[in-house]
Every structure is written in C-alpha cells, then in structure tokens.
Short mmCIF file of C-alpha atoms and ligand atoms in Angstrom, two decimals:
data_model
loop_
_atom_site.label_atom_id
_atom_site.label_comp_id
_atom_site.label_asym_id
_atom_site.label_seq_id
_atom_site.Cartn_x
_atom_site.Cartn_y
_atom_site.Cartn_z
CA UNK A 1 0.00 0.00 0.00
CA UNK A 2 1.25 3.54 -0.81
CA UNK A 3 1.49 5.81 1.82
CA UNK A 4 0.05 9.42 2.16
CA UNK A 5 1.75 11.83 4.11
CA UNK A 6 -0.67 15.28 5.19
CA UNK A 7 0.81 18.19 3.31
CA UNK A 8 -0.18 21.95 4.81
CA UNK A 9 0.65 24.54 2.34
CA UNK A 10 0.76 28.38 2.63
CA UNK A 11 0.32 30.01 -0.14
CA UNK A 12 1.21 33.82 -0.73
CA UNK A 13 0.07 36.05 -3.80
CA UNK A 14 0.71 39.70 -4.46
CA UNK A 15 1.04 39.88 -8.20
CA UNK A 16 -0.67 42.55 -8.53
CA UNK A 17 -2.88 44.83 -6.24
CA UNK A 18 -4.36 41.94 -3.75
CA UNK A 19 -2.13 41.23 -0.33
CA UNK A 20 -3.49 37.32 -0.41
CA UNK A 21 -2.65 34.60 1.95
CA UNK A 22 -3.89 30.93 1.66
CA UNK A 23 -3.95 27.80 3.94
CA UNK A 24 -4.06 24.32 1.72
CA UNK A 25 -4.24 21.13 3.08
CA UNK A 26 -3.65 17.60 1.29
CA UNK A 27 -2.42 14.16 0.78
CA UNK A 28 1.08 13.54 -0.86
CA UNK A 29 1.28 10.28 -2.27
CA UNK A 30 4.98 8.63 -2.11
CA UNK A 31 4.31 6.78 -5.22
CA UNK A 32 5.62 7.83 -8.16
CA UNK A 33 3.85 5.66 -10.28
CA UNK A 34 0.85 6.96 -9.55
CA UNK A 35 -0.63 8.89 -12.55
CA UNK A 36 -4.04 9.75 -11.51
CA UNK A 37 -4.67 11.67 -7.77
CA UNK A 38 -7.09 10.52 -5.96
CA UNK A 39 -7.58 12.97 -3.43
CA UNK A 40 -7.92 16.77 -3.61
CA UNK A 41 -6.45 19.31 -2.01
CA UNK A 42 -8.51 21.55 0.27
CA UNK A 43 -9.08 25.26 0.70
CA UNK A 44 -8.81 26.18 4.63
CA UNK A 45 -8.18 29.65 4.10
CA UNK A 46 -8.56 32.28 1.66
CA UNK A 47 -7.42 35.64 2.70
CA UNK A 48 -7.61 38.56 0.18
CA UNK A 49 -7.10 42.20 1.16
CA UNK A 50 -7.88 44.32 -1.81
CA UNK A 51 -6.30 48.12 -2.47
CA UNK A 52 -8.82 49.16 -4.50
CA UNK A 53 -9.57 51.84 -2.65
CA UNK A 54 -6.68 53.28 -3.07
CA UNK A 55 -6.53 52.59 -6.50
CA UNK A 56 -9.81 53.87 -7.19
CA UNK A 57 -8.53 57.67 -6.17
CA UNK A 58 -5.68 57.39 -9.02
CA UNK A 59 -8.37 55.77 -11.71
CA UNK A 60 -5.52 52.98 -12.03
CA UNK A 61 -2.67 50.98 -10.27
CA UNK A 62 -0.34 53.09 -9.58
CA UNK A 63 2.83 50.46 -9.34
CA UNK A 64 4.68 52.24 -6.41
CA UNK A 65 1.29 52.87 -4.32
CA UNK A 66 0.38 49.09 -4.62
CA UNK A 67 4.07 47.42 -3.37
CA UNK A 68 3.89 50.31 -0.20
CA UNK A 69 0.49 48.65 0.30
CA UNK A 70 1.66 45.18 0.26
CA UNK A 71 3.99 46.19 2.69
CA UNK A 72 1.30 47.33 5.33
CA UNK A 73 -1.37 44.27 4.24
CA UNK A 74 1.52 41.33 4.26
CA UNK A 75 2.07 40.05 7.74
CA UNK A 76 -1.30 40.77 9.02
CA UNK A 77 -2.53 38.72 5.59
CA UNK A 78 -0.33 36.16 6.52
CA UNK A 79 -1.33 35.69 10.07
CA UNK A 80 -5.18 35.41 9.54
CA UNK A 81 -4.96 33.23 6.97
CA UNK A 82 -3.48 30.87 9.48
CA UNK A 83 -5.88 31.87 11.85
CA UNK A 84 -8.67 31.28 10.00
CA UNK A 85 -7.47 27.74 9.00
CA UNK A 86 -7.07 27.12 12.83
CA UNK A 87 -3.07 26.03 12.24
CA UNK A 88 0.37 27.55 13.51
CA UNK A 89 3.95 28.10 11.68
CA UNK A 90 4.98 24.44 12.95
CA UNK A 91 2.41 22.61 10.88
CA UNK A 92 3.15 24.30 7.39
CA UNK A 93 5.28 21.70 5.36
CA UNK A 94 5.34 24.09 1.90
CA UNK A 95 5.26 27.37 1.26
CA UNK A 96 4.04 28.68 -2.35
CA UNK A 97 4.30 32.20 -4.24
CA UNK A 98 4.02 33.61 -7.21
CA UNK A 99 7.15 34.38 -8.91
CA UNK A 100 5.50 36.36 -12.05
CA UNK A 101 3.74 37.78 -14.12
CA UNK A 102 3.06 40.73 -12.69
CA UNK A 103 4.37 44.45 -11.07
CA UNK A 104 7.45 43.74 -10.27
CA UNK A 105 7.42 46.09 -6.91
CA UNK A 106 4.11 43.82 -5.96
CA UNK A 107 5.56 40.54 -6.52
CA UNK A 108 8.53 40.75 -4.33
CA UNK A 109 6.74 41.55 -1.56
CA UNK A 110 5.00 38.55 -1.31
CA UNK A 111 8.16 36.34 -3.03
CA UNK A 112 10.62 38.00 -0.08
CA UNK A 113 8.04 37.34 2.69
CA UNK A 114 7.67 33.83 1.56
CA UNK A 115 11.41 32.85 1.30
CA UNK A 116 12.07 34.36 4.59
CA UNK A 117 9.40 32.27 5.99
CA UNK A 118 10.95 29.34 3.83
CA UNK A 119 14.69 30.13 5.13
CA UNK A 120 13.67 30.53 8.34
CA UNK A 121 11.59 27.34 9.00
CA UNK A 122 13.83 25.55 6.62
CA UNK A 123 10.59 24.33 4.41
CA UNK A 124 10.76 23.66 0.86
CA UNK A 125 9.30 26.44 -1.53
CA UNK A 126 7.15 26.18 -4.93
CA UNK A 127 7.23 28.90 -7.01
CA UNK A 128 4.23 29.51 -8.96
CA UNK A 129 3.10 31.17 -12.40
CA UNK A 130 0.01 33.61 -11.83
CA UNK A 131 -1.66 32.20 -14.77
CA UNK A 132 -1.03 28.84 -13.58
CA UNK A 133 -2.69 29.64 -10.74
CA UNK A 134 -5.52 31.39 -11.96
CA UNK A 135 -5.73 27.54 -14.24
CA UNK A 136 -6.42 25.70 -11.16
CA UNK A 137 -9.14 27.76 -9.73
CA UNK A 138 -10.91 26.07 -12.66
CA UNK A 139 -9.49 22.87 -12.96
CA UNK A 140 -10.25 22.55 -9.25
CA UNK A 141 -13.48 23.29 -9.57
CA UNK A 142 -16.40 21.13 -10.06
CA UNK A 143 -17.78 20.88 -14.06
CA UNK A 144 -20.36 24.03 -14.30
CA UNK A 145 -23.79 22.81 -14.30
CA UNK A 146 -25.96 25.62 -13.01
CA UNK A 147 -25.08 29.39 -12.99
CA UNK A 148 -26.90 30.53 -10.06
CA UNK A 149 -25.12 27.31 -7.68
CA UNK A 150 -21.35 28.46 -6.57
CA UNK A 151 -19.85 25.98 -5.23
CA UNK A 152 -17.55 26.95 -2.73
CA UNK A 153 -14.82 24.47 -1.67
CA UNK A 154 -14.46 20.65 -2.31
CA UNK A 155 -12.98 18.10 -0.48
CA UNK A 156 -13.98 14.49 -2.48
CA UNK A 157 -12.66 12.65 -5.06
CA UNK A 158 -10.28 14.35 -7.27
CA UNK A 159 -10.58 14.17 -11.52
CA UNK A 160 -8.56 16.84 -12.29
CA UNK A 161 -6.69 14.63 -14.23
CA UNK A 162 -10.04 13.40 -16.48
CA UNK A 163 -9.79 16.55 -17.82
CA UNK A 164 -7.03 16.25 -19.34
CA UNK A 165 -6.64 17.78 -22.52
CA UNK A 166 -8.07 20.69 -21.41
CA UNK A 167 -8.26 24.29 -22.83
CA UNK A 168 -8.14 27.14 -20.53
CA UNK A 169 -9.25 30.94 -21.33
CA UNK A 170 -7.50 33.16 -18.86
CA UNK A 171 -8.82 36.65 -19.07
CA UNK A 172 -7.58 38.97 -16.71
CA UNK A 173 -6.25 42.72 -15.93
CA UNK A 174 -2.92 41.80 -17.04
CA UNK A 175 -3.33 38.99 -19.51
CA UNK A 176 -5.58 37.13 -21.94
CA UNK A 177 -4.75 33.68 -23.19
CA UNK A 178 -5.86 30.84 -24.25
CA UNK A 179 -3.62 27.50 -23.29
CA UNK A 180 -4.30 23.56 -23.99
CA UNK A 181 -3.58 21.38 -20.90
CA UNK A 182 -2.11 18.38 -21.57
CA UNK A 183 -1.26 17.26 -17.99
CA UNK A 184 -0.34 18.81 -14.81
CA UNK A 185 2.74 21.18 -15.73
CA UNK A 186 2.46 20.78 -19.45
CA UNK A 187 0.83 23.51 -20.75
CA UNK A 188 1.70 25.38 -24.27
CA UNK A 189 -0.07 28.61 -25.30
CA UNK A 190 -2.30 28.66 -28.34
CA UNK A 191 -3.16 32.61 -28.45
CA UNK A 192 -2.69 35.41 -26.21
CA UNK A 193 -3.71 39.14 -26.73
CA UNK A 194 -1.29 40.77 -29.06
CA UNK A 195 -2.17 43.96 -27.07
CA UNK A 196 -4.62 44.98 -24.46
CA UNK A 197 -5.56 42.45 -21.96
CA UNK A 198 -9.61 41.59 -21.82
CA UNK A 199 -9.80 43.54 -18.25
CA UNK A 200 -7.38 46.17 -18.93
CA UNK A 201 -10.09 46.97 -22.35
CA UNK A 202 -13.14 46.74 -19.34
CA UNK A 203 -11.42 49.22 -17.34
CA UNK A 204 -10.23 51.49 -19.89
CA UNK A 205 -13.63 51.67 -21.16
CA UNK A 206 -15.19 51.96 -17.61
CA UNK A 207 -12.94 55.05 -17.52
CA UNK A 208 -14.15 56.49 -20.71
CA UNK A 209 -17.39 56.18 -19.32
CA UNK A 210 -16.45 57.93 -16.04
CA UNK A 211 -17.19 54.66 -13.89
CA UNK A 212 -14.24 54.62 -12.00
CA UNK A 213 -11.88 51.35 -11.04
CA UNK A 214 -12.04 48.15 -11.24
CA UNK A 215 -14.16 49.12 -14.73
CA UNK A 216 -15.29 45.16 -15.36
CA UNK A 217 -17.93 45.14 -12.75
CA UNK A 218 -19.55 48.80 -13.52
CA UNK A 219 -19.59 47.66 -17.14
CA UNK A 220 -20.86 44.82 -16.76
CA UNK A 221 -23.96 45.81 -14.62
CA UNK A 222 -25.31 49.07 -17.14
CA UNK A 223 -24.50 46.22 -20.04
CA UNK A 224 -27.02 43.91 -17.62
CA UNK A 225 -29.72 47.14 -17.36
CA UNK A 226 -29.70 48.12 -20.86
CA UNK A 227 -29.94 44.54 -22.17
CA UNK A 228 -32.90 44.11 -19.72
CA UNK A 229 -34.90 47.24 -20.38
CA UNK A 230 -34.22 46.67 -24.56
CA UNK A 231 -35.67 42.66 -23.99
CA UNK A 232 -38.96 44.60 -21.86
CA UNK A 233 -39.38 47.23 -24.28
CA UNK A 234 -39.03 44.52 -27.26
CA UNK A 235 -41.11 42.22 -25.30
CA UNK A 236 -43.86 44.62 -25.22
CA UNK A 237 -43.69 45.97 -28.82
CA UNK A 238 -44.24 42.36 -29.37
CA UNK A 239 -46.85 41.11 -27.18
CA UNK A 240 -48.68 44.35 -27.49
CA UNK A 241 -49.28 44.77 -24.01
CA UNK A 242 -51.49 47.54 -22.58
CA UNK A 243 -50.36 48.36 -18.77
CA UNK A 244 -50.97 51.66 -17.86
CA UNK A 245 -48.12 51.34 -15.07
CA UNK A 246 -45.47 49.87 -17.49
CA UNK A 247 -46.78 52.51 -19.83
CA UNK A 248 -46.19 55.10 -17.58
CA UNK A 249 -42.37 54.18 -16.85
CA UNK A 250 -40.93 52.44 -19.35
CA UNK A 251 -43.00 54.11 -22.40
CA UNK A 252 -40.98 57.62 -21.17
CA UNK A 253 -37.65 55.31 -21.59
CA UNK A 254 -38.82 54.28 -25.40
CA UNK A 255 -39.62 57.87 -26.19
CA UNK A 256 -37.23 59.75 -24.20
CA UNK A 257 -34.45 57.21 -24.46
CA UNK A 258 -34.72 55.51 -28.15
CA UNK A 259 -33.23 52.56 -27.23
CA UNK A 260 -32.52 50.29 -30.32
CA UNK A 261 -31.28 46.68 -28.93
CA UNK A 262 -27.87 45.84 -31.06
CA UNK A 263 -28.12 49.04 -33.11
CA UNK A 264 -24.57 50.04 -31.67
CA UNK A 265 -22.17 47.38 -33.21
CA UNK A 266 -18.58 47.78 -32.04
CA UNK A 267 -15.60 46.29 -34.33
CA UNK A 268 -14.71 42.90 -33.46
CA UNK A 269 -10.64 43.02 -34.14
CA UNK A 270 -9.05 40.01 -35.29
CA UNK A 271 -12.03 37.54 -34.67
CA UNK A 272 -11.86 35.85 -38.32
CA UNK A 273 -8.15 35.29 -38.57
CA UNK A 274 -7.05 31.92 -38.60
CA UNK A 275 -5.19 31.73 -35.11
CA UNK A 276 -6.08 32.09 -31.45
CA UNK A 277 -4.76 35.70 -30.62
CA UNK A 278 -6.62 38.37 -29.60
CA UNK A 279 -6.84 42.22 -30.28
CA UNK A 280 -8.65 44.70 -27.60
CA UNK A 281 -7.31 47.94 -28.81
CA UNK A 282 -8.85 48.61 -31.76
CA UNK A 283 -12.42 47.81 -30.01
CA UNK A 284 -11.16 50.06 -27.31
CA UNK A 285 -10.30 53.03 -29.70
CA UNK A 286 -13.55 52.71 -31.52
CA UNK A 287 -15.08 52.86 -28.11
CA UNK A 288 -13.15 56.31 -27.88
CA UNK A 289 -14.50 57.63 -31.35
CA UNK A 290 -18.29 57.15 -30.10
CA UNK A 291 -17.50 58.42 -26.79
CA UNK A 292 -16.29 61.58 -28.35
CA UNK A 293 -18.52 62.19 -31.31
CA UNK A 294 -21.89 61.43 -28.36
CA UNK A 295 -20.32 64.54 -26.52
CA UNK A 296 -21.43 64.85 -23.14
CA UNK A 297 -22.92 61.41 -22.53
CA UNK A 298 -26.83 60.81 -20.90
CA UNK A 299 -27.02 57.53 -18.58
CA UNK A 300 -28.80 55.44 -21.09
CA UNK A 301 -25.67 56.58 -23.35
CA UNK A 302 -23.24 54.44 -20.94
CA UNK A 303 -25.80 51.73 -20.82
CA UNK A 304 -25.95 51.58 -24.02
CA UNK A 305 -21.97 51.58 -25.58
CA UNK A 306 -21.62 49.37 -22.42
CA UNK A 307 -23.96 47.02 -23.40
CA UNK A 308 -22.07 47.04 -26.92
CA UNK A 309 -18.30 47.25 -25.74
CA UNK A 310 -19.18 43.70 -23.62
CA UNK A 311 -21.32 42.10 -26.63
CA UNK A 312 -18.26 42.71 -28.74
CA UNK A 313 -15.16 41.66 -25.94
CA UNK A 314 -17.55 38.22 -25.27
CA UNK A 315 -17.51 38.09 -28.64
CA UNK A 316 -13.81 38.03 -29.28
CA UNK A 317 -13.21 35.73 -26.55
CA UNK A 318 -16.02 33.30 -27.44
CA UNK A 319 -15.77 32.98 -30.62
CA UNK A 320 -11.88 32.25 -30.72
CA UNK A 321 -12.18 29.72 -27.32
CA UNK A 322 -14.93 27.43 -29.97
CA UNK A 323 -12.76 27.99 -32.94
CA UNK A 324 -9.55 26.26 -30.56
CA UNK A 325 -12.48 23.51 -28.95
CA UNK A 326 -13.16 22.82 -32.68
CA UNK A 327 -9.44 22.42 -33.50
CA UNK A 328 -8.00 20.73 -30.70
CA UNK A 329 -11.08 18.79 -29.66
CA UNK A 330 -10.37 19.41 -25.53
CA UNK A 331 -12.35 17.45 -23.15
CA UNK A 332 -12.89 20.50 -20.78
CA UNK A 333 -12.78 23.74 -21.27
CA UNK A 334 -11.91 26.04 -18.29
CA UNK A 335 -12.57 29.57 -17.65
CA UNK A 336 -10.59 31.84 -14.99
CA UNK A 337 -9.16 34.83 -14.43
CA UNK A 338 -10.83 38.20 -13.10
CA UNK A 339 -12.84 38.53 -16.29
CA UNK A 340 -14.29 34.80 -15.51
CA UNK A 341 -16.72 36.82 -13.07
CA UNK A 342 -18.41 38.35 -15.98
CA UNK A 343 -22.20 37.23 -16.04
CA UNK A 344 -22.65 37.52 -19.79
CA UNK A 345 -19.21 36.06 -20.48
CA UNK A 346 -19.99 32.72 -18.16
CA UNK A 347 -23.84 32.35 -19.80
CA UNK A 348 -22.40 33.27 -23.57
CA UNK A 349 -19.61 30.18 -23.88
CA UNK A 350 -22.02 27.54 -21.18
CA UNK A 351 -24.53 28.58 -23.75
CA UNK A 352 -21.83 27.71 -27.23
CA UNK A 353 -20.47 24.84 -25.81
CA UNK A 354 -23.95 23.61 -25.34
CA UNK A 355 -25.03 24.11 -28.69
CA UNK A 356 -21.33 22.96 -29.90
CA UNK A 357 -22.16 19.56 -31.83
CA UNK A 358 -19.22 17.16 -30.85
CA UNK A 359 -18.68 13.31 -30.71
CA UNK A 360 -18.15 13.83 -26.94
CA UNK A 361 -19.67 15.69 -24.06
CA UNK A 362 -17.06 18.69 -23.09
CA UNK A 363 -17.26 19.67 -19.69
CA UNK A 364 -17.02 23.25 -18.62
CA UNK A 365 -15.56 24.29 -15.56
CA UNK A 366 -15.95 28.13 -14.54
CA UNK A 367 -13.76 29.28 -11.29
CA UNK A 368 -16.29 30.05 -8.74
CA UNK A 369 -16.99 33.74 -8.60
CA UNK A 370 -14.27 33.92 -4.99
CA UNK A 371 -11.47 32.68 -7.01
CA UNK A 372 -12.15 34.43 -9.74
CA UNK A 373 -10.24 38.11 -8.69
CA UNK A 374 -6.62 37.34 -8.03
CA UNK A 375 -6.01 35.04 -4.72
CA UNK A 376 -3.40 32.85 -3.07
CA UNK A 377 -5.82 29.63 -2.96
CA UNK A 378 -5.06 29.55 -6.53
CA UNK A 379 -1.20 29.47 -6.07
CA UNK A 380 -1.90 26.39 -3.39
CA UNK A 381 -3.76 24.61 -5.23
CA UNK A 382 -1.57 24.92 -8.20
CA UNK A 383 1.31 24.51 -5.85
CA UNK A 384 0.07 21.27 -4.15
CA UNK A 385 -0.05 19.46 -8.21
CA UNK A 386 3.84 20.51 -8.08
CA UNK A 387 4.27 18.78 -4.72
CA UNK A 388 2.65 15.77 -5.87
CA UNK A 389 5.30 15.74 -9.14
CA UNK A 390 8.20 16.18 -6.71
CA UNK A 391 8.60 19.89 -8.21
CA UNK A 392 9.40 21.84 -5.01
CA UNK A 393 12.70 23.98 -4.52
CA UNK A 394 15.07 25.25 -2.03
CA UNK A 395 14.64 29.23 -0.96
CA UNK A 396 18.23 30.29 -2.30
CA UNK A 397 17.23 28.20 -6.05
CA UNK A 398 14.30 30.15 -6.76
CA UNK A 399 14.09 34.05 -8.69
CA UNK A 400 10.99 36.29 -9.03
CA UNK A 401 10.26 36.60 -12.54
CA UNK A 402 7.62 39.66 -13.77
CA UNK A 403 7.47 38.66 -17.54
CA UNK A 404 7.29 34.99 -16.39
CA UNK A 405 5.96 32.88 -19.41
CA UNK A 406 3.89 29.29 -19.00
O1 KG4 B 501 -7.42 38.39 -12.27
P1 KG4 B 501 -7.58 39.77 -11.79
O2 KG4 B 501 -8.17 39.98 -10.43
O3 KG4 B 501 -6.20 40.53 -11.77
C1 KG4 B 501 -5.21 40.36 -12.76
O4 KG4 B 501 -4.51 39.32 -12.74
O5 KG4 B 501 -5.16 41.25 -13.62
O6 KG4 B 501 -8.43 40.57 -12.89
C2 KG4 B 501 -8.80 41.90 -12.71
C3 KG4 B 501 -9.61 42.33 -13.91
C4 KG4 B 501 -9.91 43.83 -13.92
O7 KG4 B 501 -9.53 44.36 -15.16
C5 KG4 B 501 -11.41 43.89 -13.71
O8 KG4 B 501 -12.01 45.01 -14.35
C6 KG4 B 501 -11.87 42.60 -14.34
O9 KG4 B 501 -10.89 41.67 -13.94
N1 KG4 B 501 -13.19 42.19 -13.87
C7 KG4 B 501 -14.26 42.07 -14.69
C8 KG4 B 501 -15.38 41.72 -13.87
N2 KG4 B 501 -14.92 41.64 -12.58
C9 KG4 B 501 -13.58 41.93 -12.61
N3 KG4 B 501 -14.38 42.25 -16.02
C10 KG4 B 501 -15.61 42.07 -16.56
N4 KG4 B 501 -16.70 41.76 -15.85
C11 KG4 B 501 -16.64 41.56 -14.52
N5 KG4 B 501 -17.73 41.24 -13.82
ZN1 ZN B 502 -4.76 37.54 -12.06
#
C-alpha cells in the first residue's frame, strides 16, 4: 500500500494589487507511479485584502502605491490566513508564491516574505506562475452545471486529471490567453492578446465612461440594465401589451431614451483570422471615437456603448475559445481569471459549448466567482499538483520573474 503523508501549504500572492494569503491542506502520495490523484487538495483559508480603494482615487494601479500597500497588508494577511485555518507556523510543510507575471514592486513583496518564511523554518518552496494559478481555480473546480449554484470548496474525489486535454481561457487585468492542458505542468499557449488584456479593455472603457476602477464590474452591470430594459421594451412591442403602469415608466424610456437593442455594433478586431490571438485595442479606440462624437454622454448613453463594448469583448473571446475547442477537440474547457466573473461572459460560452455539436460531451468548468479576482488559494492549489510531481525547490534556487511565461 502507498502511503500518504498530510501536506499543509501556505500560499502567498501579491502579483498585482491583492495582499493574499492561503492555507491548503492535502495528501502527498509517495508513489511515483501513480498517474491519476485521488484525493484533492482543500481550501482552509482564503485571505484577500484588496487596495482598491486606493486605487480607485488614481483611476488605475499606480505600481509604487500598490508594493507600499503590500507592505502594510503582508504580515497581518499572513497571520489570519493561518488563523482562519485554525493552524500555527509548525504545521506548514510548503510554502508557495508567485514568482511572475506581474508588477514587479508587488511581486517581491509577497516572493521576499515567503522565502524568509521558507529560510527561516527551513521548508521547501514552490514557485508559482500567476496564470497557472488562476488555471487551477478552474481545474479545481467542479464541471459548471448551473449558474446561479457556486460551489464553494471541495474536499472528495479528485478528476482533475479526467480533464485532461483541457483548454483554458485566462482573461484577466494583465493577460488574456488561451492555453491547452495536456497534464499537470504541461501547458503550451495557443493565443494570447497581441495587445490589451480583456480587463485592462473593461477598465479602460469603464474610464471612458467615467465609472471609475475596477471598470469590469460597472460595465458589466449598465450592459445587464440596458440589455434588460431593450428585452422589456421589445417584449412589449411584441406582445402588445397595454399596462398603464409599465406605460407610464418604461414608455418615457422608449420615447425619451430611443433605445434600439444591437443598433450600436462595435468592431470585433481580429475575430476571423485563422489563429487564437486576440486584439482589444482597436475595439477600445472605436469605443473612444463614439465616446467623443456622443459629446457629453446621458445615462442610457453608458448603458448603451456598455452594453455594446461587452457584446463585442464576449464576442472576441467566445468565438476564438470554440474555434480552438473545434481544433484541438479538448475534453474540458476552463474559464478563470478576473474577467471569468463576468455574467454575460460565463452564460455566452455555457450557452456555445452547449449548442457545440461534438462526438463527446465537453465539460465546462468556470472558477467560482471567490477565485475568480486574483487570490493565493489559486497558487496552493496549483502549488500542491507541483508537490505531488516532486517539483518543489530550495529558498536560495528560486528568482521572481515579472514577464514569467507558461
Ligand atoms: O485576475 P484579476 O483579479 O487581476 C489580474 O490578474 O489582472 O483581474 C482583474 C480584472 C480587472 O480588469 C477587472 O475590471 C476585471 O478583472 N473584472 C471584470 C469583472 N470583474 C472583474 N471584467 C468584466 N466583468 C466583470 N464582472
Ligand atoms: Zn490575475
């Protein structure tokens, strides 16, 4: 019988503008024959301190602002994440951080607090790709089967491995990518953005708009109202319904407003070529021109080249993730990343891969809306598939990497 020794991992993430601290726990089989894992590892803790706040007073990350706030958020991170997975120092067996991508003044805050902790208690240390990370809050996750249930943390039988090939769309702040899965650790990159990254085109438009920062969320909920009162107003028109109290409200909106669902057609860059990169800044530009040529812009305004800027960025990014299903036939497709919390974005490809007709069911697994933003669960549980490979390293072997590739 193999043996299975309990592995405790904290993991540390400060790639960008979260402080995050993570307890993982799991099983580390001594076998090195075995190919498929049969247990998962477990979330005990998930600490994220956010600077948005700060963040939101400069309308952007301000590099230097966000490492002075890692500084404050670190230790205190640290300490209630072991708190609040009800363990001390003395049980921790790994440590894992991300090494890159990412602000370089961010990430060695968290990769200098993590070695020290790694030098001092002598414990081996996993360094960890961001996207990697942001991988495994899908893979980890169960397969997607109703949008409203989030699950939150498992603790059964693992089938990570089932999934294998998988393809994963990352869409983030900092990066948008779409990678095929062969295996744990073998990854290669099919298409990326040859510019602007998915959220960076959000937020730049959110700033256009005069919505502030992050921009994803604020976009995405006038995107939600306009698309709603367009389907009422349509609805009626249809059904010719007569209620004077609908009337009354949204028959001002149809007058006043003159909203025309999908009248406002953004550019979608790039989305016929025959590869799997993407292009935000031409979509972001025209967003600019009708911005500008609208002049001072009316709420249903922002509703409305919300509404359009998100039908045309899901566009891009679903229609080149079921061009790369088609090609390299996957058996599950993930989704992750910031973006990944993006309503429309999570119905639009459940909704294509539904309708996709293929010789075998493709599961789709969505990170659940906690481990969507940046967090250091990720990085464990990422972390914990490099334990399990033997791919763990000694503090002084390891360098912090901000334009580390997959
Ligand atoms: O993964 P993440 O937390 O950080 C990076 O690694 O960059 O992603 C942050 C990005 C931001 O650009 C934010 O605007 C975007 O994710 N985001 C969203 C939504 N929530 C966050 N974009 C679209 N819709 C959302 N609901
Ligand atoms: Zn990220």
């Amino acid at each position: 019988m193999e043996k299975k020794k309990p592995i405790l991992i904290l993991a540390i993430e400060t790639s960008c503008e979260e402080t995050s601290a993570a307890v993982i726990c799991g099983c580390h089989s001594e076998s090195n024959k075995l190919k498929s894992y049969n247990l998962q590892p477990v979330v005990l803790s998930n600490i994220v301190s956010s600077q948005v706040d700060l963040h939101t007073i400069t309308g952007g990350i301000v590099p230097e602002v966000a490492s002075r706030a890692h500084m404050e958020a670190i230790v205190p991170v640290i300490e209630e994440a072991l708190t609040d997975a009800k363990v001390c120092f003395s049980d921790i067996t790994h440590i894992a951080v991300t090494s890159g991508p990412g602000l370089i003044g961010s990430l060695l805050v968290g990769f200098n607090a993590a070695k020290s902790i790694a030098y001092a208690r002598d414990l081996p240390i996993i360094p960890i790709n961001h996207i990697e990370g942001h991988i495994y809050s899908a893979l980890c996750a169960e397969p997607f089967t109703n949008l409203q249930i989030e699950r939150k943390y498992k603790s059964t039988k693992n089938d990570e491995a089932n999934s294998f090939p998988a393809l994963a769309l990352t869409v983030s702040g900092g990066h948008t990518a779409l990678t095929m899965i062969f295996d744990h650790g073998k990854y290669e990159t099919m298409g990326q953005t040859r510019d602007d990254a998915a959220g960076e085109a959000f937020d730049k438009v959110a700033q256009l708009l005069g919505l502030g920062f992050p921009g994803g969320p604020a976009i995405s909920k006038l995107a939600e109202q306009f698309r709603n009162r367009s389907s009422k107003l349509q609805d009626t028109s249809n059904k010719q319904i007569i209620n004077s109290k609908f009337q009354k409200s949204e028959s001002k909106n149809l007058t006043s407003y003159k909203l025309q669902p999908n009248k406002l057609v953004f550019p979608r860059p790039m989305i016929n070529e025959r590869n799997f990169d993407f292009s935000f800044s031409g979509l972001k530009t025209a967003v600019l021109t009708e911005v500008k040529k609208r002049g001072e812009l009316s709420a249903v305004d922002k509703e409305e080249i919300a509404s359009a800027f998100e039908d045309a960025a899901v566009d891009l990014l679903v229609t080149k993730t079921i061009k790369a299903v088609k090609e390299y036939k996957p058996k599950a497709v993930l989704l992750a990343g910031g973006v990944a919390a993006n309503r429309f974005l999570r119905n639009r490809l459940t909704e294509e891969l539904k309708n996709l007709k293929t010789d075998k069911r493709i599961e789709l697994k969505i990170a659940p809306l906690n481990l969507c933003g940046d967090n250091a669960a990720m990085i464990g549980l990422a972390a914990y598939y490099h334990i399990e490979r033997g791919d763990v390293k000694h503090w002084d072997e390891i360098k912090v990497d901000s334009n580390f590739t997959l």
